[in-house]
Amino acid sequence: MQPTRSLVLEATIFTPAQLAVPEAPQIALAGRSNVGKSSLVNCLAGRKQLAKISSTPGKTRSLNFYRVEPSGYYLVDLPGYGYARCAQTERQKWAGLINSYLDKAAGLRAVVALLDSRLAPQRLDLELVAYLRQRAIPILAVLTKADKINQRERSRRQAEWRDLLRTPESPILFSSQTGLGREALWARLDSLALG
Ligand SMILES: Nc1nc2c(ncn2[C@@H]2O[C@H](COP(=O)(O)OP(=O)(O)OP(=O)(O)O)[C@@H](O)[C@H]2O)c(=O)[nH]1
Ligand SMILES: [Mg+2]
């Protein structure tokens, strides 16, 4: 039987000054704006409105702490980066918030890198991977919006990312629309956070 889990939004943070990082294990979610991060959180939670979704990219400007019940670890939704129309000052604010989180997050076990399965690896994705590597943070790759592509494209994209990440493990194919990959992702999150 599949375990029941729920997500409880515990804190929403807009500035480094507001940031109090819990001691419990944490897994952060990162990805380009519009990649489907909020939809993935809602899909994991089995709730439509937990994380706000909009058709306007760059909606999530805050850092959101979701407590996983009953295990007690956290999923931390990092603000989407690289929104084209976002001003330089906004980008600096983004970097400031993320950096201060990563500096304080002693319990951080991994970052889930959300990658759009429809697109070839983007410059910003590669920058994220390089950044996490540099900080020696384990990466779990998840290919979003997999309902939009066929099986052949899925396999090709997985292989592409395996090569880029130099890991034997394939990225998880995920769709918030169909629930594809939901249980596989929960199992990986549990094992990274608790294992
Ligand atoms: N077909 C399909 N569309 C999706 C999926 N996930 C997200 N979308 C759509 O992609 C758009 C962006 O989704 P969000 O979940 O808001 O993306 P986000 O990464 O949180 O975006 P920001 O917070 O704005 O940076 C929305 O129009 C979603 O409906 C998916 O699995 N399949
Ligand atoms: Mg969002």
PDB file of N, CA, C and O and ligand atoms in Angstrom, residues 37-38 52 59-60 77, ligand 2:
ATOM      1  N   LYS A  37       6.779  24.091 -11.069  1.00  0.00           N
ATOM      2  CA  LYS A  37       7.145  23.815  -9.672  1.00  0.00           C
ATOM      3  C   LYS A  37       5.931  23.828  -8.743  1.00  0.00           C
ATOM      4  O   LYS A  37       5.736  22.899  -7.959  1.00  0.00           O
ATOM      5  N   SER A  38       5.131  24.887  -8.839  1.00  0.00           N
ATOM      6  CA  SER A  38       3.950  24.967  -7.973  1.00  0.00           C
ATOM      7  C   SER A  38       2.977  23.832  -8.287  1.00  0.00           C
ATOM      8  O   SER A  38       2.387  23.239  -7.379  1.00  0.00           O
ATOM      9  N   LYS A  52       0.243  28.448  -5.238  1.00  0.00           N
ATOM     10  CA  LYS A  52      -0.442  29.266  -6.240  1.00  0.00           C
ATOM     11  C   LYS A  52       0.128  29.045  -7.641  1.00  0.00           C
ATOM     12  O   LYS A  52       1.333  29.066  -7.834  1.00  0.00           O
ATOM     13  N   LYS A  59       5.572  34.085 -10.783  1.00  0.00           N
ATOM     14  CA  LYS A  59       4.599  34.365  -9.737  1.00  0.00           C
ATOM     15  C   LYS A  59       5.181  34.106  -8.341  1.00  0.00           C
ATOM     16  O   LYS A  59       4.992  34.885  -7.425  1.00  0.00           O
ATOM     17  N   THR A  60       5.883  33.002  -8.207  1.00  0.00           N
ATOM     18  CA  THR A  60       6.406  32.630  -6.903  1.00  0.00           C
ATOM     19  C   THR A  60       7.699  33.393  -6.622  1.00  0.00           C
ATOM     20  O   THR A  60       8.739  33.093  -7.175  1.00  0.00           O
ATOM     21  N   ASP A  77      10.255  25.209  -1.369  1.00  0.00           N
ATOM     22  CA  ASP A  77      10.022  25.692  -2.722  1.00  0.00           C
ATOM     23  C   ASP A  77      10.806  26.992  -2.904  1.00  0.00           C
ATOM     24  O   ASP A  77      10.501  27.998  -2.271  1.00  0.00           O
TER      25      ASP A  77
HETATM   26 MG    MG B   2       5.343  28.735  -8.770  1.00  0.00          MG
END
